[in-house]
PDB file of N, CA and C in Angstrom:
ATOM      1  N   MET A 894       0.848  -1.180   0.000  1.00  0.00           N
ATOM      2  CA  MET A 894       0.000   0.000   0.000  1.00  0.00           C
ATOM      3  C   MET A 894       0.891   1.239   0.000  1.00  0.00           C
ATOM      4  N   THR A 895       0.608   2.160  -0.878  1.00  0.00           N
ATOM      5  CA  THR A 895       1.394   3.382  -0.940  1.00  0.00           C
ATOM      6  C   THR A 895       0.871   4.392   0.064  1.00  0.00           C
ATOM      7  N   VAL A 896       1.659   5.424   0.315  1.00  0.00           N
ATOM      8  CA  VAL A 896       1.222   6.483   1.225  1.00  0.00           C
ATOM      9  C   VAL A 896      -0.067   7.095   0.717  1.00  0.00           C
ATOM     10  N   GLN A 897      -0.191   7.226  -0.593  1.00  0.00           N
ATOM     11  CA  GLN A 897      -1.384   7.825  -1.183  1.00  0.00           C
ATOM     12  C   GLN A 897      -2.623   7.002  -0.845  1.00  0.00           C
ATOM     13  N   GLN A 898      -2.473   5.681  -0.715  1.00  0.00           N
ATOM     14  CA  GLN A 898      -3.621   4.819  -0.492  1.00  0.00           C
ATOM     15  C   GLN A 898      -3.964   4.663   0.984  1.00  0.00           C
ATOM     16  N   GLU A 899      -3.040   4.988   1.882  1.00  0.00           N
ATOM     17  CA  GLU A 899      -3.284   4.819   3.300  1.00  0.00           C
ATOM     18  C   GLU A 899      -4.262   5.863   3.806  1.00  0.00           C
ATOM     19  N   ALA A 900      -4.914   5.519   4.886  1.00  0.00           N
ATOM     20  CA  ALA A 900      -5.780   6.490   5.542  1.00  0.00           C
ATOM     21  C   ALA A 900      -4.915   7.618   6.090  1.00  0.00           C
ATOM     22  N   PRO A 901      -5.468   8.803   6.258  1.00  0.00           N
ATOM     23  CA  PRO A 901      -4.669   9.940   6.706  1.00  0.00           C
ATOM     24  C   PRO A 901      -4.321   9.871   8.188  1.00  0.00           C
ATOM     25  N   THR A 902      -3.441   8.929   8.498  1.00  0.00           N
ATOM     26  CA  THR A 902      -2.882   8.812   9.834  1.00  0.00           C
ATOM     27  C   THR A 902      -1.406   8.576   9.649  1.00  0.00           C
ATOM     28  N   GLY A 903      -0.700   8.296  10.719  1.00  0.00           N
ATOM     29  CA  GLY A 903       0.724   8.021  10.581  1.00  0.00           C
ATOM     30  C   GLY A 903       1.516   9.274  10.323  1.00  0.00           C
ATOM     31  N   GLY A 904       2.434   9.250   9.331  1.00  0.00           N
ATOM     32  CA  GLY A 904       3.375  10.334   9.099  1.00  0.00           C
ATOM     33  C   GLY A 904       2.762  11.652   8.684  1.00  0.00           C
ATOM     34  N   ALA A 905       1.676  11.633   8.001  1.00  0.00           N
ATOM     35  CA  ALA A 905       1.094  12.885   7.510  1.00  0.00           C
ATOM     36  C   ALA A 905       0.145  13.463   8.537  1.00  0.00           C
ATOM     37  N   GLY A 906       0.355  14.710   8.870  1.00  0.00           N
ATOM     38  CA  GLY A 906      -0.552  15.390   9.760  1.00  0.00           C
ATOM     39  C   GLY A 906      -0.477  14.932  11.200  1.00  0.00           C
ATOM     40  N   GLN A 907       0.581  14.200  11.555  1.00  0.00           N
ATOM     41  CA  GLN A 907       0.726  13.728  12.925  1.00  0.00           C
ATOM     42  C   GLN A 907       0.745  14.913  13.871  1.00  0.00           C
ATOM     43  N   ALA A 908       0.059  14.775  14.973  1.00  0.00           N
ATOM     44  CA  ALA A 908       0.007  15.810  16.006  1.00  0.00           C
ATOM     45  C   ALA A 908      -0.380  17.158  15.404  1.00  0.00           C
ATOM     46  N   GLY A 909      -1.262  17.122  14.418  1.00  0.00           N
ATOM     47  CA  GLY A 909      -1.718  18.368  13.811  1.00  0.00           C
ATOM     48  C   GLY A 909      -0.679  19.040  12.942  1.00  0.00           C
ATOM     49  N   GLU A 910       0.285  18.258  12.438  1.00  0.00           N
ATOM     50  CA  GLU A 910       1.326  18.834  11.583  1.00  0.00           C
ATOM     51  C   GLU A 910       0.681  19.531  10.385  1.00  0.00           C
ATOM     52  N   PRO A 911       1.050  20.790  10.126  1.00  0.00           N
ATOM     53  CA  PRO A 911       0.419  21.541   9.027  1.00  0.00           C
ATOM     54  C   PRO A 911       0.706  20.925   7.655  1.00  0.00           C
ATOM     55  N   LEU A 912      -0.348  20.826   6.862  1.00  0.00           N
ATOM     56  CA  LEU A 912      -0.253  20.345   5.483  1.00  0.00           C
ATOM     57  C   LEU A 912      -0.793  21.427   4.568  1.00  0.00           C
ATOM     58  N   GLU A 913      -0.324  21.395   3.318  1.00  0.00           N
ATOM     59  CA  GLU A 913      -0.832  22.307   2.302  1.00  0.00           C
ATOM     60  C   GLU A 913      -1.118  21.507   1.041  1.00  0.00           C
ATOM     61  N   VAL A 914      -1.967  22.045   0.190  1.00  0.00           N
ATOM     62  CA  VAL A 914      -2.348  21.363  -1.043  1.00  0.00           C
ATOM     63  C   VAL A 914      -2.216  22.333  -2.204  1.00  0.00           C
ATOM     64  N   TRP A 915      -1.846  21.768  -3.356  1.00  0.00           N
ATOM     65  CA  TRP A 915      -1.801  22.558  -4.591  1.00  0.00           C
ATOM     66  C   TRP A 915      -2.202  21.666  -5.745  1.00  0.00           C
ATOM     67  N   ILE A 916      -2.589  22.307  -6.846  1.00  0.00           N
ATOM     68  CA  ILE A 916      -3.025  21.582  -8.040  1.00  0.00           C
ATOM     69  C   ILE A 916      -2.126  21.964  -9.203  1.00  0.00           C
ATOM     70  N   ASP A 917      -1.694  20.936  -9.951  1.00  0.00           N
ATOM     71  CA  ASP A 917      -0.934  21.163 -11.172  1.00  0.00           C
ATOM     72  C   ASP A 917      -1.948  21.297 -12.314  1.00  0.00           C
ATOM     73  N   GLN A 918      -2.248  22.531 -12.705  1.00  0.00           N
ATOM     74  CA  GLN A 918      -3.266  22.760 -13.733  1.00  0.00           C
ATOM     75  C   GLN A 918      -2.880  22.170 -15.090  1.00  0.00           C
ATOM     76  N   ASP A 919      -1.597  21.940 -15.342  1.00  0.00           N
ATOM     77  CA  ASP A 919      -1.184  21.316 -16.603  1.00  0.00           C
ATOM     78  C   ASP A 919      -1.723  19.891 -16.725  1.00  0.00           C
ATOM     79  N   LEU A 920      -2.021  19.265 -15.586  1.00  0.00           N
ATOM     80  CA  LEU A 920      -2.522  17.889 -15.583  1.00  0.00           C
ATOM     81  C   LEU A 920      -4.010  17.795 -15.280  1.00  0.00           C
ATOM     82  N   CYS A 921      -4.606  18.893 -14.863  1.00  0.00           N
ATOM     83  CA  CYS A 921      -6.016  18.892 -14.469  1.00  0.00           C
ATOM     84  C   CYS A 921      -6.904  18.572 -15.668  1.00  0.00           C
ATOM     85  N   THR A 922      -7.846  17.649 -15.459  1.00  0.00           N
ATOM     86  CA  THR A 922      -8.783  17.266 -16.513  1.00  0.00           C
ATOM     87  C   THR A 922     -10.129  17.972 -16.372  1.00  0.00           C
ATOM     88  N   GLY A 923     -10.296  18.741 -15.313  1.00  0.00           N
ATOM     89  CA  GLY A 923     -11.524  19.503 -15.123  1.00  0.00           C
ATOM     90  C   GLY A 923     -12.742  18.682 -14.768  1.00  0.00           C
ATOM     91  N   ASP A 924     -12.533  17.481 -14.250  1.00  0.00           N
ATOM     92  CA  ASP A 924     -13.660  16.625 -13.889  1.00  0.00           C
ATOM     93  C   ASP A 924     -14.445  17.144 -12.682  1.00  0.00           C
ATOM     94  N   GLY A 925     -13.787  17.907 -11.823  1.00  0.00           N
ATOM     95  CA  GLY A 925     -14.467  18.488 -10.670  1.00  0.00           C
ATOM     96  C   GLY A 925     -14.666  17.554  -9.501  1.00  0.00           C
ATOM     97  N   ILE A 926     -14.030  16.395  -9.529  1.00  0.00           N
ATOM     98  CA  ILE A 926     -14.161  15.452  -8.415  1.00  0.00           C
ATOM     99  C   ILE A 926     -13.674  16.086  -7.121  1.00  0.00           C
ATOM    100  N   CYS A 927     -12.595  16.854  -7.210  1.00  0.00           N
ATOM    101  CA  CYS A 927     -12.051  17.511  -6.018  1.00  0.00           C
ATOM    102  C   CYS A 927     -13.065  18.472  -5.409  1.00  0.00           C
ATOM    103  N   VAL A 928     -13.791  19.181  -6.260  1.00  0.00           N
ATOM    104  CA  VAL A 928     -14.797  20.128  -5.790  1.00  0.00           C
ATOM    105  C   VAL A 928     -15.946  19.391  -5.109  1.00  0.00           C
ATOM    106  N   GLN A 929     -16.280  18.208  -5.614  1.00  0.00           N
ATOM    107  CA  GLN A 929     -17.332  17.411  -4.985  1.00  0.00           C
ATOM    108  C   GLN A 929     -16.911  16.953  -3.594  1.00  0.00           C
ATOM    109  N   TYR A 930     -15.652  16.557  -3.438  1.00  0.00           N
ATOM    110  CA  TYR A 930     -15.160  16.091  -2.143  1.00  0.00           C
ATOM    111  C   TYR A 930     -14.928  17.237  -1.165  1.00  0.00           C
ATOM    112  N   ALA A 931     -14.333  18.322  -1.613  1.00  0.00           N
ATOM    113  CA  ALA A 931     -13.927  19.400  -0.702  1.00  0.00           C
ATOM    114  C   ALA A 931     -14.156  20.776  -1.333  1.00  0.00           C
ATOM    115  N   PRO A 932     -15.409  21.202  -1.445  1.00  0.00           N
ATOM    116  CA  PRO A 932     -15.691  22.505  -2.057  1.00  0.00           C
ATOM    117  C   PRO A 932     -15.130  23.681  -1.251  1.00  0.00           C
ATOM    118  N   GLU A 933     -14.797  23.445   0.013  1.00  0.00           N
ATOM    119  CA  GLU A 933     -14.194  24.499   0.826  1.00  0.00           C
ATOM    120  C   GLU A 933     -12.747  24.766   0.422  1.00  0.00           C
ATOM    121  N   VAL A 934     -12.125  23.792  -0.263  1.00  0.00           N
ATOM    122  CA  VAL A 934     -10.705  23.865  -0.616  1.00  0.00           C
ATOM    123  C   VAL A 934     -10.495  24.051  -2.112  1.00  0.00           C
ATOM    124  N   PHE A 935     -11.366  23.465  -2.949  1.00  0.00           N
ATOM    125  CA  PHE A 935     -11.186  23.460  -4.396  1.00  0.00           C
ATOM    126  C   PHE A 935     -12.358  24.155  -5.096  1.00  0.00           C
ATOM    127  N   GLU A 936     -12.060  24.697  -6.277  1.00  0.00           N
ATOM    128  CA  GLU A 936     -13.110  25.328  -7.087  1.00  0.00           C
ATOM    129  C   GLU A 936     -12.705  25.252  -8.558  1.00  0.00           C
ATOM    130  N   LEU A 937     -13.697  25.055  -9.419  1.00  0.00           N
ATOM    131  CA  LEU A 937     -13.461  25.113 -10.859  1.00  0.00           C
ATOM    132  C   LEU A 937     -13.569  26.567 -11.296  1.00  0.00           C
ATOM    133  N   ASP A 938     -12.612  27.013 -12.104  1.00  0.00           N
ATOM    134  CA  ASP A 938     -12.633  28.373 -12.619  1.00  0.00           C
ATOM    135  C   ASP A 938     -13.320  28.375 -13.983  1.00  0.00           C
ATOM    136  N   ILE A 939     -13.470  29.540 -14.543  1.00  0.00           N
ATOM    137  CA  ILE A 939     -14.131  29.703 -15.840  1.00  0.00           C
ATOM    138  C   ILE A 939     -13.392  28.953 -16.953  1.00  0.00           C
ATOM    139  N   ASP A 940     -12.074  28.708 -16.762  1.00  0.00           N
ATOM    140  CA  ASP A 940     -11.305  27.964 -17.763  1.00  0.00           C
ATOM    141  C   ASP A 940     -11.555  26.462 -17.699  1.00  0.00           C
ATOM    142  N   GLY A 941     -12.389  26.014 -16.739  1.00  0.00           N
ATOM    143  CA  GLY A 941     -12.719  24.602 -16.622  1.00  0.00           C
ATOM    144  C   GLY A 941     -11.740  23.799 -15.795  1.00  0.00           C
ATOM    145  N   LEU A 942     -10.729  24.454 -15.238  1.00  0.00           N
ATOM    146  CA  LEU A 942      -9.719  23.764 -14.439  1.00  0.00           C
ATOM    147  C   LEU A 942      -9.947  24.020 -12.950  1.00  0.00           C
ATOM    148  N   ALA A 943      -9.459  23.098 -12.130  1.00  0.00           N
ATOM    149  CA  ALA A 943      -9.600  23.222 -10.684  1.00  0.00           C
ATOM    150  C   ALA A 943      -8.434  24.018 -10.101  1.00  0.00           C
ATOM    151  N   TYR A 944      -8.743  24.771  -9.064  1.00  0.00           N
ATOM    152  CA  TYR A 944      -7.766  25.570  -8.330  1.00  0.00           C
ATOM    153  C   TYR A 944      -8.053  25.432  -6.841  1.00  0.00           C
ATOM    154  N   VAL A 945      -7.058  25.735  -6.018  1.00  0.00           N
ATOM    155  CA  VAL A 945      -7.275  25.771  -4.577  1.00  0.00           C
ATOM    156  C   VAL A 945      -7.781  27.154  -4.192  1.00  0.00           C
ATOM    157  N   LYS A 946      -8.409  27.216  -3.023  1.00  0.00           N
ATOM    158  CA  LYS A 946      -8.923  28.479  -2.511  1.00  0.00           C
ATOM    159  C   LYS A 946      -8.195  28.819  -1.204  1.00  0.00           C
ATOM    160  N   SER A 947      -8.043  30.092  -0.960  1.00  0.00           N
ATOM    161  CA  SER A 947      -7.430  30.542   0.284  1.00  0.00           C
ATOM    162  C   SER A 947      -8.399  30.288   1.437  1.00  0.00           C
ATOM    163  N   PRO A 948      -7.904  30.369   2.676  1.00  0.00           N
ATOM    164  CA  PRO A 948      -8.816  30.244   3.819  1.00  0.00           C
ATOM    165  C   PRO A 948      -9.924  31.304   3.814  1.00  0.00           C
ATOM    166  N   GLU A 949      -9.692  32.404   3.100  1.00  0.00           N
ATOM    167  CA  GLU A 949     -10.705  33.460   2.985  1.00  0.00           C
ATOM    168  C   GLU A 949     -11.644  33.215   1.801  1.00  0.00           C
ATOM    169  N   ASP A 950     -11.566  32.036   1.180  1.00  0.00           N
ATOM    170  CA  ASP A 950     -12.426  31.627   0.080  1.00  0.00           C
ATOM    171  C   ASP A 950     -12.084  32.324  -1.238  1.00  0.00           C
ATOM    172  N   GLU A 951     -10.860  32.824  -1.370  1.00  0.00           N
ATOM    173  CA  GLU A 951     -10.407  33.473  -2.606  1.00  0.00           C
ATOM    174  C   GLU A 951      -9.763  32.424  -3.517  1.00  0.00           C
ATOM    175  N   LEU A 952     -10.139  32.417  -4.790  1.00  0.00           N
ATOM    176  CA  LEU A 952      -9.564  31.500  -5.765  1.00  0.00           C
ATOM    177  C   LEU A 952      -8.106  31.877  -6.016  1.00  0.00           C
ATOM    178  N   LEU A 953      -7.208  30.920  -5.897  1.00  0.00           N
ATOM    179  CA  LEU A 953      -5.771  31.153  -6.080  1.00  0.00           C
ATOM    180  C   LEU A 953      -5.362  30.609  -7.443  1.00  0.00           C
ATOM    181  N   VAL A 954      -5.210  31.494  -8.417  1.00  0.00           N
ATOM    182  CA  VAL A 954      -4.980  31.061  -9.795  1.00  0.00           C
ATOM    183  C   VAL A 954      -3.513  31.081 -10.210  1.00  0.00           C
ATOM    184  N   ASP A 955      -2.611  31.534  -9.350  1.00  0.00           N
ATOM    185  CA  ASP A 955      -1.190  31.515  -9.699  1.00  0.00           C
ATOM    186  C   ASP A 955      -0.686  30.071  -9.732  1.00  0.00           C
ATOM    187  N   ALA A 956       0.169  29.774 -10.705  1.00  0.00           N
ATOM    188  CA  ALA A 956       0.731  28.419 -10.820  1.00  0.00           C
ATOM    189  C   ALA A 956       1.450  28.043  -9.533  1.00  0.00           C
ATOM    190  N   GLY A 957       1.145  26.861  -9.026  1.00  0.00           N
ATOM    191  CA  GLY A 957       1.792  26.357  -7.819  1.00  0.00           C
ATOM    192  C   GLY A 957       1.272  26.948  -6.525  1.00  0.00           C
ATOM    193  N   ALA A 958       0.182  27.727  -6.587  1.00  0.00           N
ATOM    194  CA  ALA A 958      -0.385  28.313  -5.372  1.00  0.00           C
ATOM    195  C   ALA A 958      -0.829  27.208  -4.420  1.00  0.00           C
ATOM    196  N   THR A 959      -0.529  27.397  -3.151  1.00  0.00           N
ATOM    197  CA  THR A 959      -0.897  26.412  -2.133  1.00  0.00           C
ATOM    198  C   THR A 959      -1.894  27.024  -1.162  1.00  0.00           C
ATOM    199  N   THR A 960      -2.598  26.139  -0.470  1.00  0.00           N
ATOM    200  CA  THR A 960      -3.492  26.565   0.593  1.00  0.00           C
ATOM    201  C   THR A 960      -3.396  25.549   1.719  1.00  0.00           C
ATOM    202  N   PRO A 961      -3.575  26.000   2.958  1.00  0.00           N
ATOM    203  CA  PRO A 961      -3.527  25.061   4.082  1.00  0.00           C
ATOM    204  C   PRO A 961      -4.659  24.033   3.990  1.00  0.00           C
ATOM    205  N   VAL A 962      -4.376  22.827   4.487  1.00  0.00           N
ATOM    206  CA  VAL A 962      -5.401  21.796   4.562  1.00  0.00           C
ATOM    207  C   VAL A 962      -5.940  21.789   5.996  1.00  0.00           C
ATOM    208  N   PRO A 963      -7.184  22.232   6.189  1.00  0.00           N
ATOM    209  CA  PRO A 963      -7.753  22.171   7.536  1.00  0.00           C
ATOM    210  C   PRO A 963      -7.852  20.714   7.988  1.00  0.00           C
ATOM    211  N   LEU A 964      -7.484  20.442   9.218  1.00  0.00           N
ATOM    212  CA  LEU A 964      -7.496  19.079   9.736  1.00  0.00           C
ATOM    213  C   LEU A 964      -8.879  18.451   9.575  1.00  0.00           C
ATOM    214  N   THR A 965      -9.922  19.254   9.731  1.00  0.00           N
ATOM    215  CA  THR A 965     -11.283  18.723   9.610  1.00  0.00           C
ATOM    216  C   THR A 965     -11.618  18.289   8.187  1.00  0.00           C
ATOM    217  N   LEU A 966     -10.844  18.766   7.210  1.00  0.00           N
ATOM    218  CA  LEU A 966     -11.098  18.414   5.804  1.00  0.00           C
ATOM    219  C   LEU A 966     -10.021  17.501   5.227  1.00  0.00           C
ATOM    220  N   LEU A 967      -9.111  17.031   6.066  1.00  0.00           N
ATOM    221  CA  LEU A 967      -7.991  16.222   5.568  1.00  0.00           C
ATOM    222  C   LEU A 967      -8.471  15.006   4.794  1.00  0.00           C
ATOM    223  N   GLN A 968      -9.417  14.256   5.334  1.00  0.00           N
ATOM    224  CA  GLN A 968      -9.885  13.048   4.638  1.00  0.00           C
ATOM    225  C   GLN A 968     -10.481  13.395   3.279  1.00  0.00           C
ATOM    226  N   ASP A 969     -11.240  14.493   3.207  1.00  0.00           N
ATOM    227  CA  ASP A 969     -11.843  14.903   1.931  1.00  0.00           C
ATOM    228  C   ASP A 969     -10.775  15.295   0.912  1.00  0.00           C
ATOM    229  N   VAL A 970      -9.742  15.990   1.364  1.00  0.00           N
ATOM    230  CA  VAL A 970      -8.657  16.398   0.460  1.00  0.00           C
ATOM    231  C   VAL A 970      -7.871  15.173  -0.005  1.00  0.00           C
ATOM    232  N   VAL A 971      -7.609  14.234   0.911  1.00  0.00           N
ATOM    233  CA  VAL A 971      -6.900  13.000   0.548  1.00  0.00           C
ATOM    234  C   VAL A 971      -7.729  12.191  -0.445  1.00  0.00           C
ATOM    235  N   ASP A 972      -9.024  12.086  -0.205  1.00  0.00           N
ATOM    236  CA  ASP A 972      -9.895  11.361  -1.147  1.00  0.00           C
ATOM    237  C   ASP A 972      -9.877  12.037  -2.516  1.00  0.00           C
ATOM    238  N   SER A 973      -9.842  13.359  -2.533  1.00  0.00           N
ATOM    239  CA  SER A 973      -9.757  14.092  -3.800  1.00  0.00           C
ATOM    240  C   SER A 973      -8.494  13.708  -4.555  1.00  0.00           C
ATOM    241  N   ALA A 974      -7.368  13.679  -3.839  1.00  0.00           N
ATOM    242  CA  ALA A 974      -6.093  13.325  -4.468  1.00  0.00           C
ATOM    243  C   ALA A 974      -6.120  11.887  -4.985  1.00  0.00           C
ATOM    244  N   LYS A 975      -6.722  10.985  -4.211  1.00  0.00           N
ATOM    245  CA  LYS A 975      -6.770   9.580  -4.618  1.00  0.00           C
ATOM    246  C   LYS A 975      -7.660   9.367  -5.832  1.00  0.00           C
ATOM    247  N   GLU A 976      -8.763  10.092  -5.913  1.00  0.00           N
ATOM    248  CA  GLU A 976      -9.746   9.873  -6.974  1.00  0.00           C
ATOM    249  C   GLU A 976      -9.519  10.724  -8.215  1.00  0.00           C
ATOM    250  N   CYS A 977      -8.633  11.686  -8.145  1.00  0.00           N
ATOM    251  CA  CYS A 977      -8.408  12.605  -9.258  1.00  0.00           C
ATOM    252  C   CYS A 977      -7.904  11.867 -10.500  1.00  0.00           C
ATOM    253  N   PRO A 978      -8.650  11.917 -11.617  1.00  0.00           N
ATOM    254  CA  PRO A 978      -8.208  11.221 -12.824  1.00  0.00           C
ATOM    255  C   PRO A 978      -6.964  11.838 -13.458  1.00  0.00           C
ATOM    256  N   GLY A 979      -6.691  13.104 -13.163  1.00  0.00           N
ATOM    257  CA  GLY A 979      -5.511  13.762 -13.719  1.00  0.00           C
ATOM    258  C   GLY A 979      -4.270  13.623 -12.854  1.00  0.00           C
ATOM    259  N   ASP A 980      -4.412  12.991 -11.674  1.00  0.00           N
ATOM    260  CA  ASP A 980      -3.288  12.877 -10.727  1.00  0.00           C
ATOM    261  C   ASP A 980      -2.578  14.221 -10.566  1.00  0.00           C
ATOM    262  N   CYS A 981      -3.359  15.263 -10.318  1.00  0.00           N
ATOM    263  CA  CYS A 981      -2.780  16.606 -10.277  1.00  0.00           C
ATOM    264  C   CYS A 981      -2.855  17.269  -8.907  1.00  0.00           C
ATOM    265  N   ILE A 982      -3.393  16.567  -7.911  1.00  0.00           N
ATOM    266  CA  ILE A 982      -3.536  17.145  -6.572  1.00  0.00           C
ATOM    267  C   ILE A 982      -2.390  16.659  -5.700  1.00  0.00           C
ATOM    268  N   HIS A 983      -1.683  17.614  -5.112  1.00  0.00           N
ATOM    269  CA  HIS A 983      -0.493  17.330  -4.308  1.00  0.00           C
ATOM    270  C   HIS A 983      -0.691  17.864  -2.892  1.00  0.00           C
ATOM    271  N   VAL A 984      -0.543  16.990  -1.905  1.00  0.00           N
ATOM    272  CA  VAL A 984      -0.634  17.379  -0.498  1.00  0.00           C
ATOM    273  C   VAL A 984       0.739  17.150   0.117  1.00  0.00           C
ATOM    274  N   ARG A 985       1.271  18.198   0.742  1.00  0.00           N
ATOM    275  CA  ARG A 985       2.619  18.080   1.311  1.00  0.00           C
ATOM    276  C   ARG A 985       2.674  18.729   2.689  1.00  0.00           C
ATOM    277  N   ARG A 986       3.688  18.286   3.452  1.00  0.00           N
ATOM    278  CA  ARG A 986       3.942  18.895   4.746  1.00  0.00           C
ATOM    279  C   ARG A 986       4.490  20.296   4.533  1.00  0.00           C
ATOM    280  N   VAL A 987       4.061  21.232   5.340  1.00  0.00           N
ATOM    281  CA  VAL A 987       4.547  22.602   5.244  1.00  0.00           C
ATOM    282  C   VAL A 987       6.003  22.670   5.696  1.00  0.00           C
ATOM    283  N   SER A 988       6.357  21.891   6.725  1.00  0.00           N
ATOM    284  CA  SER A 988       7.685  21.986   7.336  1.00  0.00           C
ATOM    285  C   SER A 988       8.820  21.665   6.383  1.00  0.00           C
ATOM    286  N   ASP A 989       8.678  20.611   5.573  1.00  0.00           N
ATOM    287  CA  ASP A 989       9.781  20.210   4.698  1.00  0.00           C
ATOM    288  C   ASP A 989       9.353  20.057   3.234  1.00  0.00           C
ATOM    289  N   ARG A 990       8.089  20.385   2.935  1.00  0.00           N
ATOM    290  CA  ARG A 990       7.546  20.351   1.575  1.00  0.00           C
ATOM    291  C   ARG A 990       7.591  18.954   0.940  1.00  0.00           C
ATOM    292  N   VAL A 991       7.573  17.916   1.764  1.00  0.00           N
ATOM    293  CA  VAL A 991       7.544  16.545   1.270  1.00  0.00           C
ATOM    294  C   VAL A 991       6.095  16.153   1.004  1.00  0.00           C
ATOM    295  N   GLU A 992       5.847  15.642  -0.198  1.00  0.00           N
ATOM    296  CA  GLU A 992       4.501  15.221  -0.572  1.00  0.00           C
ATOM    297  C   GLU A 992       4.128  13.948   0.178  1.00  0.00           C
ATOM    298  N   VAL A 993       2.964  14.003   0.841  1.00  0.00           N
ATOM    299  CA  VAL A 993       2.504  12.865   1.619  1.00  0.00           C
ATOM    300  C   VAL A 993       1.288  12.183   0.993  1.00  0.00           C
ATOM    301  N   TYR A 994       0.550  12.886   0.151  1.00  0.00           N
ATOM    302  CA  TYR A 994      -0.551  12.317  -0.629  1.00  0.00           C
ATOM    303  C   TYR A 994      -0.489  12.932  -2.018  1.00  0.00           C
ATOM    304  N   GLY A 995      -0.785  12.105  -3.017  1.00  0.00           N
ATOM    305  CA  GLY A 995      -0.754  12.590  -4.396  1.00  0.00           C
ATOM    306  C   GLY A 995       0.197  11.774  -5.235  1.00  0.00           C
ATOM    307  N   PRO A 996       0.367  12.138  -6.493  1.00  0.00           N
ATOM    308  CA  PRO A 996       1.148  11.324  -7.432  1.00  0.00           C
ATOM    309  C   PRO A 996       2.639  11.230  -7.098  1.00  0.00           C
ATOM    310  N   ASP A 997       3.192  12.187  -6.367  1.00  0.00           N
ATOM    311  CA  ASP A 997       4.610  12.131  -6.048  1.00  0.00           C
ATOM    312  C   ASP A 997       4.901  11.676  -4.628  1.00  0.00           C
ATOM    313  N   ALA A 998       3.873  11.184  -3.915  1.00  0.00           N
ATOM    314  CA  ALA A 998       4.059  10.687  -2.549  1.00  0.00           C
ATOM    315  C   ALA A 998       4.863   9.390  -2.586  1.00  0.00           C
ATOM    316  N   GLU A 999       5.730   9.260  -1.610  1.00  0.00           N
ATOM    317  CA  GLU A 999       6.560   8.041  -1.553  1.00  0.00           C
ATOM    318  C   GLU A 999       5.904   6.984  -0.704  1.00  0.00           C
TER     319      GLU A 999
END
C-alpha cells in the first residue's frame, strides 16, 4: 500500500502537523471530483480547471499556489487526491515540503 492509499494517519498530519495542497493545472482534466469532495478547498474556474482556494475563500490562480489543509477536511482532500483522474492534486507537509498524498508521494 502506498502512502497515497493509506488512511490519513501516521506520518502525515501527525500531532496536527500543518499540510498544504496545490493543483498542477497542466494535468487537471476539469472533472471536478475535487470540488465534490472538498468545495471548501477546491473550485473550478471559468477555464474549466480546478484551483485551490485561500482560507478566505479566494480563488488562487497563480501556478503552484498552495493553501492550508484544515485538519477537519484532511480526509476529503486526501480522497480528492486519490480519486483525481488527472493525478494533479499534491498534499505536502509545510515543514519540509515533502509530498505525503498525491502522485509524487513516496
